[in-house]
mmCIF file of C-alpha atoms in Angstrom:
data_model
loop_
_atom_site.group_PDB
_atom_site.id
_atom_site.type_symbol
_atom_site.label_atom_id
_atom_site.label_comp_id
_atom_site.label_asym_id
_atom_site.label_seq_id
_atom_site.Cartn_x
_atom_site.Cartn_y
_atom_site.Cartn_z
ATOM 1 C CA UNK A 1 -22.650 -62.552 -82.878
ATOM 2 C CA UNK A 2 -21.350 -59.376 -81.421
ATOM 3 C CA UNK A 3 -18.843 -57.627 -83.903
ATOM 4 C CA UNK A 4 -17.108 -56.364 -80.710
ATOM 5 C CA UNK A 5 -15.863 -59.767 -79.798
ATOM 6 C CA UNK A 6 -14.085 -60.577 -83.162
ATOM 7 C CA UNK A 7 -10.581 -61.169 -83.116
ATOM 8 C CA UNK A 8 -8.421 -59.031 -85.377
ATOM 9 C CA UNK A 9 -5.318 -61.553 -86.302
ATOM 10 C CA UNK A 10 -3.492 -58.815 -87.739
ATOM 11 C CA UNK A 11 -2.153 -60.682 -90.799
ATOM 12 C CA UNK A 12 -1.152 -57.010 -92.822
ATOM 13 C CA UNK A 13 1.375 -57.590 -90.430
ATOM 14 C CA UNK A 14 2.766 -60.702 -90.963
ATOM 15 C CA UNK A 15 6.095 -60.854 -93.171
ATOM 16 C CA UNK A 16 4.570 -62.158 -96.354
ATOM 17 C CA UNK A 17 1.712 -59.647 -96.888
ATOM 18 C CA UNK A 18 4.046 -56.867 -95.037
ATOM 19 C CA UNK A 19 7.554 -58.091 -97.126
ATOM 20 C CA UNK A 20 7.377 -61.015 -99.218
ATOM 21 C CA UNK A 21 4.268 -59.844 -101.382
ATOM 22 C CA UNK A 22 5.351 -56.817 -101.188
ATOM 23 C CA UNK A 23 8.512 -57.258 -102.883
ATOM 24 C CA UNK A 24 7.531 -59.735 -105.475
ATOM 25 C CA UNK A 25 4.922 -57.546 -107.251
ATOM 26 C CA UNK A 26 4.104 -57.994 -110.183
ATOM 27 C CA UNK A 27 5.783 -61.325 -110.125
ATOM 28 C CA UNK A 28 3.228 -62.810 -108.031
ATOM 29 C CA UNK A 29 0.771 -62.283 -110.840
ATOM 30 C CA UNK A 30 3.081 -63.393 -113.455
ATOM 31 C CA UNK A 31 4.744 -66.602 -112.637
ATOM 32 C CA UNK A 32 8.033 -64.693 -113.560
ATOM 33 C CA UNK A 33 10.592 -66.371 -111.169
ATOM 34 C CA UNK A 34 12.281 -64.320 -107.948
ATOM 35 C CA UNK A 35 14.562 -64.620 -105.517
ATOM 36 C CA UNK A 36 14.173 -62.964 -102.137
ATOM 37 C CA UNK A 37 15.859 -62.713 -99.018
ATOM 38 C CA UNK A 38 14.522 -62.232 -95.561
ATOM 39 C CA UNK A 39 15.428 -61.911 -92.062
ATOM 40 C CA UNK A 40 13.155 -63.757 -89.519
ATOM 41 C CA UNK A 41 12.502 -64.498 -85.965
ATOM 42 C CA UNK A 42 10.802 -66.818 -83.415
ATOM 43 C CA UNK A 43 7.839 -64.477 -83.709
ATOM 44 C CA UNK A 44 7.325 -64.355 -87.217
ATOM 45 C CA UNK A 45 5.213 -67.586 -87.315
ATOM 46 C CA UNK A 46 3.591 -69.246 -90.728
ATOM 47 C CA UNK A 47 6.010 -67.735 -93.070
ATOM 48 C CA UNK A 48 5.146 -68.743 -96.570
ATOM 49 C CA UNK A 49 1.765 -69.778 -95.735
ATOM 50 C CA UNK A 50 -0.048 -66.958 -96.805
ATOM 51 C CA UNK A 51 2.273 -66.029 -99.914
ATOM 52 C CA UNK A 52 1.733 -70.009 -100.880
ATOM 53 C CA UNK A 53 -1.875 -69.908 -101.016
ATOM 54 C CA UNK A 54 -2.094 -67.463 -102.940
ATOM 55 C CA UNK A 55 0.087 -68.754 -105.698
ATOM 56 C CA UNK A 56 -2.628 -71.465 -105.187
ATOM 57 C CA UNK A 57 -5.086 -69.517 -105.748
ATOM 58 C CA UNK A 58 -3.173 -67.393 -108.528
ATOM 59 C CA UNK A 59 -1.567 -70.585 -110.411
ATOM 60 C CA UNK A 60 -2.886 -73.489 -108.908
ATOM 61 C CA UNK A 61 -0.473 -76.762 -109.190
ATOM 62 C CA UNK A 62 1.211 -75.101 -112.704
ATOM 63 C CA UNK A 63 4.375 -73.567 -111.482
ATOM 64 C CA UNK A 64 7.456 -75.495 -111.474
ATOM 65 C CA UNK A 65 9.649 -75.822 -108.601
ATOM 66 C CA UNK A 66 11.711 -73.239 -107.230
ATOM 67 C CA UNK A 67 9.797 -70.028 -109.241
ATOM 68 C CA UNK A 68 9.842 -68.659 -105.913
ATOM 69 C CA UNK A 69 13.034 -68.659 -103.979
ATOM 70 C CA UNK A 70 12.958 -67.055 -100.298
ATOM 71 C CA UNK A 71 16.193 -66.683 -98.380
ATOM 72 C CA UNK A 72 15.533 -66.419 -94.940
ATOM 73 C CA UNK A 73 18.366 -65.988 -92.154
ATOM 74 C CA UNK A 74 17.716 -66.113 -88.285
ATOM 75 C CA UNK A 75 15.145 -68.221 -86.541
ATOM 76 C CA UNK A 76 12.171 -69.520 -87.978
ATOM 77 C CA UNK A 77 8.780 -69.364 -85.736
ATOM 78 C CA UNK A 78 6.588 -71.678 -85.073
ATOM 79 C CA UNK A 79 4.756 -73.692 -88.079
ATOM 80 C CA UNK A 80 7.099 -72.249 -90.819
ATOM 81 C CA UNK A 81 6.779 -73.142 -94.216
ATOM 82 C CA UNK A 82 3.521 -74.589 -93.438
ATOM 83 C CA UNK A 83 1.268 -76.200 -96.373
ATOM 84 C CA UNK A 84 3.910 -75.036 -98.799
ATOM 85 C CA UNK A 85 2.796 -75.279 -102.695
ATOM 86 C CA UNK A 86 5.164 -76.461 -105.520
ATOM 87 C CA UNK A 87 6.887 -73.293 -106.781
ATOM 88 C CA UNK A 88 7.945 -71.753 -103.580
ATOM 89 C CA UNK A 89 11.287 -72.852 -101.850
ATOM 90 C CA UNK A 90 12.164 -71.574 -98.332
ATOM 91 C CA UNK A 91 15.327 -71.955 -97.375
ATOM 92 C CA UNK A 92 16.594 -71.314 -93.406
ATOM 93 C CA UNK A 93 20.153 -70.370 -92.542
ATOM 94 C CA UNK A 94 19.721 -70.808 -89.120
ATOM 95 C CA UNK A 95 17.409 -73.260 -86.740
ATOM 96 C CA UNK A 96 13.088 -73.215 -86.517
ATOM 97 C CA UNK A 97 10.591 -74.337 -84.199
ATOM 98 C CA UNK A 98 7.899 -76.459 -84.082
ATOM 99 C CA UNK A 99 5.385 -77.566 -86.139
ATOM 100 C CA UNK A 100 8.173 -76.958 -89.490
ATOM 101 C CA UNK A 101 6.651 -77.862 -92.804
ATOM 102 C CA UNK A 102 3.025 -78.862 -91.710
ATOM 103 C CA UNK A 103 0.667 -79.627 -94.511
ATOM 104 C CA UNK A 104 4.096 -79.323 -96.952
ATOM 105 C CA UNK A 105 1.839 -79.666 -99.990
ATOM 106 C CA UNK A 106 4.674 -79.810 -102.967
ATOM 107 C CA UNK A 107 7.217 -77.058 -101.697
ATOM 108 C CA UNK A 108 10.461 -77.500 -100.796
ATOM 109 C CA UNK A 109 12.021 -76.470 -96.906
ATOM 110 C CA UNK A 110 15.955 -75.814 -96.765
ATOM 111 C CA UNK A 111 17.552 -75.420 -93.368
ATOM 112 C CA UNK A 112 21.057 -75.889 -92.418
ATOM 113 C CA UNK A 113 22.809 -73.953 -89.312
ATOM 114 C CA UNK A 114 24.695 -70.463 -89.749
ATOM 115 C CA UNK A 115 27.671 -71.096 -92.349
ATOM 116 C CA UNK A 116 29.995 -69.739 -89.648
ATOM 117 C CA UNK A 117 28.550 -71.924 -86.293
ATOM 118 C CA UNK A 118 31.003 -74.074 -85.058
ATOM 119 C CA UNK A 119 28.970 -76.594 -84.073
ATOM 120 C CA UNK A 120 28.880 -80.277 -85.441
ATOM 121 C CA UNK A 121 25.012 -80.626 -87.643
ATOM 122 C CA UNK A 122 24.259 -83.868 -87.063
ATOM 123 C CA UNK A 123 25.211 -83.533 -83.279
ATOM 124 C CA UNK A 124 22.473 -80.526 -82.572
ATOM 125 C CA UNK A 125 18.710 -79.911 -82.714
ATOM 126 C CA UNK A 126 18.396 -77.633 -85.861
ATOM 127 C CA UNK A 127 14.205 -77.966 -86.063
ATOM 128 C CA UNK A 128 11.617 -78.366 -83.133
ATOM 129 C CA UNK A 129 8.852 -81.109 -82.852
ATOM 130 C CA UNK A 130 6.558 -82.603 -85.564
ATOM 131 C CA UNK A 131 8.340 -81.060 -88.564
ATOM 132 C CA UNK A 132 6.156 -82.375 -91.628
ATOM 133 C CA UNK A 133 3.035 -82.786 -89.819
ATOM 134 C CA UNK A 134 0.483 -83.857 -92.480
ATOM 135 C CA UNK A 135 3.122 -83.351 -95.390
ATOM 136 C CA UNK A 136 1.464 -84.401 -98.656
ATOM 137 C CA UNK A 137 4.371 -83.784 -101.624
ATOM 138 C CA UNK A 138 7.023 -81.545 -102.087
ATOM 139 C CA UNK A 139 11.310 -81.922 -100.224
ATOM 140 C CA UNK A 140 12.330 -81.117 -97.072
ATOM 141 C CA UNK A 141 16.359 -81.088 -96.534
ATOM 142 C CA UNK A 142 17.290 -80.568 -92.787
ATOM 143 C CA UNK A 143 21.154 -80.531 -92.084
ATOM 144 C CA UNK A 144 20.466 -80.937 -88.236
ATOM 145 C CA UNK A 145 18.541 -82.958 -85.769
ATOM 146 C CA UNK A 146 14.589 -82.832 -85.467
ATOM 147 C CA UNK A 147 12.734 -83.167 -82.618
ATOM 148 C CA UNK A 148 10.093 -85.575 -81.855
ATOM 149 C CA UNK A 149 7.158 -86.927 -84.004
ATOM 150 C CA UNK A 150 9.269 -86.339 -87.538
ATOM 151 C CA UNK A 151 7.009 -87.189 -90.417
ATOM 152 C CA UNK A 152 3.942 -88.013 -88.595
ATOM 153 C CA UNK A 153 1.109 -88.875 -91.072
ATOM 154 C CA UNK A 154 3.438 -87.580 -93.868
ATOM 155 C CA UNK A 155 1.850 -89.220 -97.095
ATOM 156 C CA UNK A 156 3.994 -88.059 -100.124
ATOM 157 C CA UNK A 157 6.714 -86.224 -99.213
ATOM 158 C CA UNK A 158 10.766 -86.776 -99.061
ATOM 159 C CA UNK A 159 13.088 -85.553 -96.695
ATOM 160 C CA UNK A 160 16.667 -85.880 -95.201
ATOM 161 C CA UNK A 161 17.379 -85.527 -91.724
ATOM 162 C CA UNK A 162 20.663 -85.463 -89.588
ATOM 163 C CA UNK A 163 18.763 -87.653 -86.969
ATOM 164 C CA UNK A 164 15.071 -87.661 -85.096
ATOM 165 C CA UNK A 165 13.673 -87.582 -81.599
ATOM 166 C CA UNK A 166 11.053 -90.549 -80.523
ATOM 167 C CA UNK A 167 8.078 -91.549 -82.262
ATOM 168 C CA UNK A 168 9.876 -90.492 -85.885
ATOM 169 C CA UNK A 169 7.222 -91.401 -89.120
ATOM 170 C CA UNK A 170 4.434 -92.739 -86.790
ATOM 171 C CA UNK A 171 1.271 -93.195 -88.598
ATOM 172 C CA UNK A 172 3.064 -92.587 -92.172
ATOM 173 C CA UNK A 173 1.674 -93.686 -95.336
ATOM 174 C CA UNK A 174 3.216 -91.880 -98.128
ATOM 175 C CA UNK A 175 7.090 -90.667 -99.122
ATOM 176 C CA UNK A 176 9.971 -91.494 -98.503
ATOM 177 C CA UNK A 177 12.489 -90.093 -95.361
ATOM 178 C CA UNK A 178 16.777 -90.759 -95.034
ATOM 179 C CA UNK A 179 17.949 -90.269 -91.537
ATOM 180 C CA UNK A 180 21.279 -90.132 -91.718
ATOM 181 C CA UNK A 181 21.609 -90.269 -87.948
ATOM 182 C CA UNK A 182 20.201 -91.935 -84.637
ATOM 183 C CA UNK A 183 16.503 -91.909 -83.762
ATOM 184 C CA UNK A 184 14.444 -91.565 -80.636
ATOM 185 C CA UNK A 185 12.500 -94.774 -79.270
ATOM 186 C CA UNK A 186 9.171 -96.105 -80.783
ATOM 187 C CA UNK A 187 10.137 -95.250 -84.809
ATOM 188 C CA UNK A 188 7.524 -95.831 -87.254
ATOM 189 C CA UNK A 189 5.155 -96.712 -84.851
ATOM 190 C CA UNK A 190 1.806 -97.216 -86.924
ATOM 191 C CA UNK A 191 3.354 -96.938 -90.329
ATOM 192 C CA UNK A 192 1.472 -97.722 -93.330
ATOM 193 C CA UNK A 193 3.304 -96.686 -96.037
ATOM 194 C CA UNK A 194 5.945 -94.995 -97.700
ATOM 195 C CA UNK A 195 9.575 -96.049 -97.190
ATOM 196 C CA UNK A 196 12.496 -94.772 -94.254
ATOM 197 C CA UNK A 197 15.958 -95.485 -95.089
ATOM 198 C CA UNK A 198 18.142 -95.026 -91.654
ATOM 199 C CA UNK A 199 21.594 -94.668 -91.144
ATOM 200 C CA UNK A 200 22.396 -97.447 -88.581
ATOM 201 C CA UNK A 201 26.641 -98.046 -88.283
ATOM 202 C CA UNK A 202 25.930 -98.950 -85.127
ATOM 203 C CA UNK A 203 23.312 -101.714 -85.656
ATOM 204 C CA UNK A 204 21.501 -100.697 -82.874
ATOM 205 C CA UNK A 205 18.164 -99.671 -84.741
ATOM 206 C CA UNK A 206 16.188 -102.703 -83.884
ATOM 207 C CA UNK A 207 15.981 -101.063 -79.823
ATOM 208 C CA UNK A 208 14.228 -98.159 -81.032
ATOM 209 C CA UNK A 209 11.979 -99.515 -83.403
ATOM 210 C CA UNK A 210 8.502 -99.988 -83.275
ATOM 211 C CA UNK A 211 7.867 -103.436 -85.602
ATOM 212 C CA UNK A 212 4.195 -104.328 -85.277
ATOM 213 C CA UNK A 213 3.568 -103.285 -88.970
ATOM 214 C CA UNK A 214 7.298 -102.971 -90.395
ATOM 215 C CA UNK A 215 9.884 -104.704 -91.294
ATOM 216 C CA UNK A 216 13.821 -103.952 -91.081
ATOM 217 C CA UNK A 217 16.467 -105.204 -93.749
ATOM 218 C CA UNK A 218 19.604 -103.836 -94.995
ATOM 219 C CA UNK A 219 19.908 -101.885 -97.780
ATOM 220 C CA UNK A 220 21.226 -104.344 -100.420
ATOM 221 C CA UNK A 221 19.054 -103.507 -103.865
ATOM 222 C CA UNK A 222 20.220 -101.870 -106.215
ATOM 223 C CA UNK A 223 17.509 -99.477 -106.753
ATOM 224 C CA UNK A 224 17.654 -98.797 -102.601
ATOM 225 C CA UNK A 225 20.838 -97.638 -103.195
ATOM 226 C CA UNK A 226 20.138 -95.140 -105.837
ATOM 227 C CA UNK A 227 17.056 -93.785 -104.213
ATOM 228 C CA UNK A 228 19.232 -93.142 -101.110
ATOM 229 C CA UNK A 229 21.960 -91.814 -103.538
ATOM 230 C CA UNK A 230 19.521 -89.669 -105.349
ATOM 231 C CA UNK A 231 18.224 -88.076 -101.787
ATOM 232 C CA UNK A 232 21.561 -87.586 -100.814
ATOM 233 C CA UNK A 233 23.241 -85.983 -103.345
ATOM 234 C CA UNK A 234 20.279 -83.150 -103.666
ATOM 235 C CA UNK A 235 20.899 -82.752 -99.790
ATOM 236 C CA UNK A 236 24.102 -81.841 -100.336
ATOM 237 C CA UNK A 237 23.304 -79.441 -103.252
ATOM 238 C CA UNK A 238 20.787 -77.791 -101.054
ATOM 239 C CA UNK A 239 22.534 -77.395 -97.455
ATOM 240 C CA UNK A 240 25.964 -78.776 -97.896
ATOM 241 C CA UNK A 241 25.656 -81.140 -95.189
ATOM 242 C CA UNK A 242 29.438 -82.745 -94.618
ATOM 243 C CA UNK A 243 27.741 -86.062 -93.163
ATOM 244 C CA UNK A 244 25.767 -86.874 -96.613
ATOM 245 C CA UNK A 245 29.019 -85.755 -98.677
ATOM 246 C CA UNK A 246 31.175 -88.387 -96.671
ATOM 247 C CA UNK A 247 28.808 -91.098 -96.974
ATOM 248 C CA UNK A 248 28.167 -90.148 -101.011
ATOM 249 C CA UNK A 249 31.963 -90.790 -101.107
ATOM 250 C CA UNK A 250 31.747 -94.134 -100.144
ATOM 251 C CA UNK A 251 28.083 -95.225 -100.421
ATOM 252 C CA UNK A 252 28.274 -98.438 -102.902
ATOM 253 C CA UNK A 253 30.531 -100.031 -100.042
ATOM 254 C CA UNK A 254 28.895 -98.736 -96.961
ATOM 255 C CA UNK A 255 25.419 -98.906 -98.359
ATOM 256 C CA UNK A 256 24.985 -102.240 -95.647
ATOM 257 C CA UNK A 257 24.806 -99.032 -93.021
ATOM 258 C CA UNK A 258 21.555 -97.998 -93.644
ATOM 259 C CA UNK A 259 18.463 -100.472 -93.066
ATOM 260 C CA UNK A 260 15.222 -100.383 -94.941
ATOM 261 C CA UNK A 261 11.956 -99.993 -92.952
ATOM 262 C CA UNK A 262 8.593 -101.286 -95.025
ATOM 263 C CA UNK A 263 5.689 -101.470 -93.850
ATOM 264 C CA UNK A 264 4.327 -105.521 -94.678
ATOM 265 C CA UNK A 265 1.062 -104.315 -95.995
ATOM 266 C CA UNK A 266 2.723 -101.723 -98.085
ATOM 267 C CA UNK A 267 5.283 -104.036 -100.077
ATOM 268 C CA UNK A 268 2.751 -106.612 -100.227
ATOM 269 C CA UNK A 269 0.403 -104.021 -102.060
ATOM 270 C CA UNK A 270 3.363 -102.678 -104.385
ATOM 271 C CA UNK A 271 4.124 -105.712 -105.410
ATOM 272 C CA UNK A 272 0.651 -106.734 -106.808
ATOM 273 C CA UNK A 273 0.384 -103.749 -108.193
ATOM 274 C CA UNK A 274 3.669 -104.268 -109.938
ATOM 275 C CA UNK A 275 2.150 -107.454 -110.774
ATOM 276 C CA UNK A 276 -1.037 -106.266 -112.743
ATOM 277 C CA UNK A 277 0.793 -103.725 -114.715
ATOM 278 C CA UNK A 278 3.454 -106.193 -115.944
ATOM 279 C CA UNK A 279 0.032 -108.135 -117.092
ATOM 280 C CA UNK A 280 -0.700 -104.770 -119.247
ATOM 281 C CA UNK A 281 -2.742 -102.876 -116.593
ATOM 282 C CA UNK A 282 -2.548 -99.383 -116.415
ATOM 283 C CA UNK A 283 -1.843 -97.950 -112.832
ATOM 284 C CA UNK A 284 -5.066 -96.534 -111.513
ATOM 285 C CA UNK A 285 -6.659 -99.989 -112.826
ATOM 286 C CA UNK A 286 -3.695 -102.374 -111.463
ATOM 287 C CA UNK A 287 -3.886 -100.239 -107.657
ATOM 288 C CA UNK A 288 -7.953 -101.334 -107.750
ATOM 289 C CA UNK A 289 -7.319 -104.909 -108.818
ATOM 290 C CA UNK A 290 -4.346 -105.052 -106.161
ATOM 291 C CA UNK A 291 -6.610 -103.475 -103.551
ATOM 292 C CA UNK A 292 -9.525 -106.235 -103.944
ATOM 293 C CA UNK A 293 -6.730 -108.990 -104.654
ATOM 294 C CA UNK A 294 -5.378 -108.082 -101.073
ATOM 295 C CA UNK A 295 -8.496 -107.551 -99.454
ATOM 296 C CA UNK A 296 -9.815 -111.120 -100.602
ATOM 297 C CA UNK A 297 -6.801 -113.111 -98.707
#
């Protein structure tokens, strides 16, 4: 190993230790909630990631949502938000490119286009390709269009999205995703979990969907339709999104819009599980008994 050759990354410069840290002081040691506001560009990439692990670090899993609040305005580089913990919240006036929200490991990810664009949201690419990569827990509300590979291998967390470019929740097994628009072709291609609810007036879905492991019904349960309620109305709180309010308006008699994609294996699983608990089970016991009662047929 030659000292000479190491690779000086330069992360003093990057905006959290430069700004973010910076400005929270004290704060960061405390848990005492801020609110910040930044201005960022395409070359500012990983913002939050180093400021969220060391709230790991500092607090582990303890601090409750939104303790850290970080305004940004402009347009977010590559991998932002990435492996976000609970108690930070970015939030993006503006648009962001790939790789948004990898690892999102219980944080939350705003973004919703400049409040004076006149541009239609659910008509234009606000975030680049495989936003959510990897995403374990936490929200993600996106008033926009994301690129391609949306929610691959996401295992835990939620999100709303104006729409999605192909292959959107391949290989997913965890959380649950509203698109509230069209999607590219091959959707939920190797899905194994988790639930997508997707907007479909147009009952055209079924062409772009990939149904060796799902299935597709519309959205006619009760508790469907609160879920999807539930989603919606924080998407509105957080971006203001004019498609989600519309839809709110009238969602008990348009809820037949959206169709429910499950993976087989999934529901089959949930509902044995649901099966041993009713028996007096307690969760991590009934998921075991469900496992070996699945695995025996």
């Amino acid at each position: 190993f030659d000292p000479a050759d190491a690779y000086d990354f330069r992360l003093e410069d990057t905006v959290d230790l430069r700004v973010l840290e910076k400005q929270l002081g004290q704060a960061l040691q405390t848990g005492e909630p801020r609110r910040l506001e930044l201005a960022v560009s395409s070359t500012d990439r990983a913002v939050g990631t180093i400021l969220g692990s060391d709230l790991t670090r500092l607090h582990g899993e303890a601090l409750p949502d939104d303790t850290y609040v970080v305004k940004c305005a402009g347009g977010g580089g590559q991998s932002f938000g990435a492996f976000l913990p609970r108690g930070l919240t970015l939030e993006l006036e503006g648009d962001a490119n790939d790789y948004l929200g990898k690892g999102l490991s219980g944080g939350k990810i705003v973004v919703y286009p400049p409040k004076n664009s006149a541009f239609v949201p659910e008509d234009n690419i606000l975030v680049g390709n495989v936003a959510l990569y990897g995403a374990t827990s936490g929200q993600a509300f996106l008033n926009g269009v994301a690129g391609e590979r949306f929610c691959v291998r996401n295992s835990g967390a939620d999100a709303v999205v104006e729409g999605v470019g192909d292959h959107g929740c391949e290989y997913m097994t965890g959380g649950r995703v509203v698109v509230l628009g069209p999607t590219g072709k091959n959707f939920a291609a190797g899905m194994s979990g988790g639930i997508a609810y997707v907007w479909d007036e147009d009952r055209d879905l079924y062409l772009r969907l990939n149904k060796a492991l799902v299935s597709m019904e519309t959205v006619t349960e009760k508790h469907d339709v609160a879920e999807i309620r539930q989603l919606l109305t924080e998407h509105v709180a957080a971006t203001g999104s004019p498609k989600a309010k519309a839809i709110l308006e009238h969602l008990d008699e348009k809820a037949s819009c959206f169709k429910k994609i499950l993976p087989r294996d999934y529901d089959r699983m949930m509902r044995t599980i649901a099966e041993f608990e009713d028996q007096g089970m307690d969760h991590e016991q009934a998921e075991i008994e469900a496992f070996h009662a699945n695995t025996r047929e």
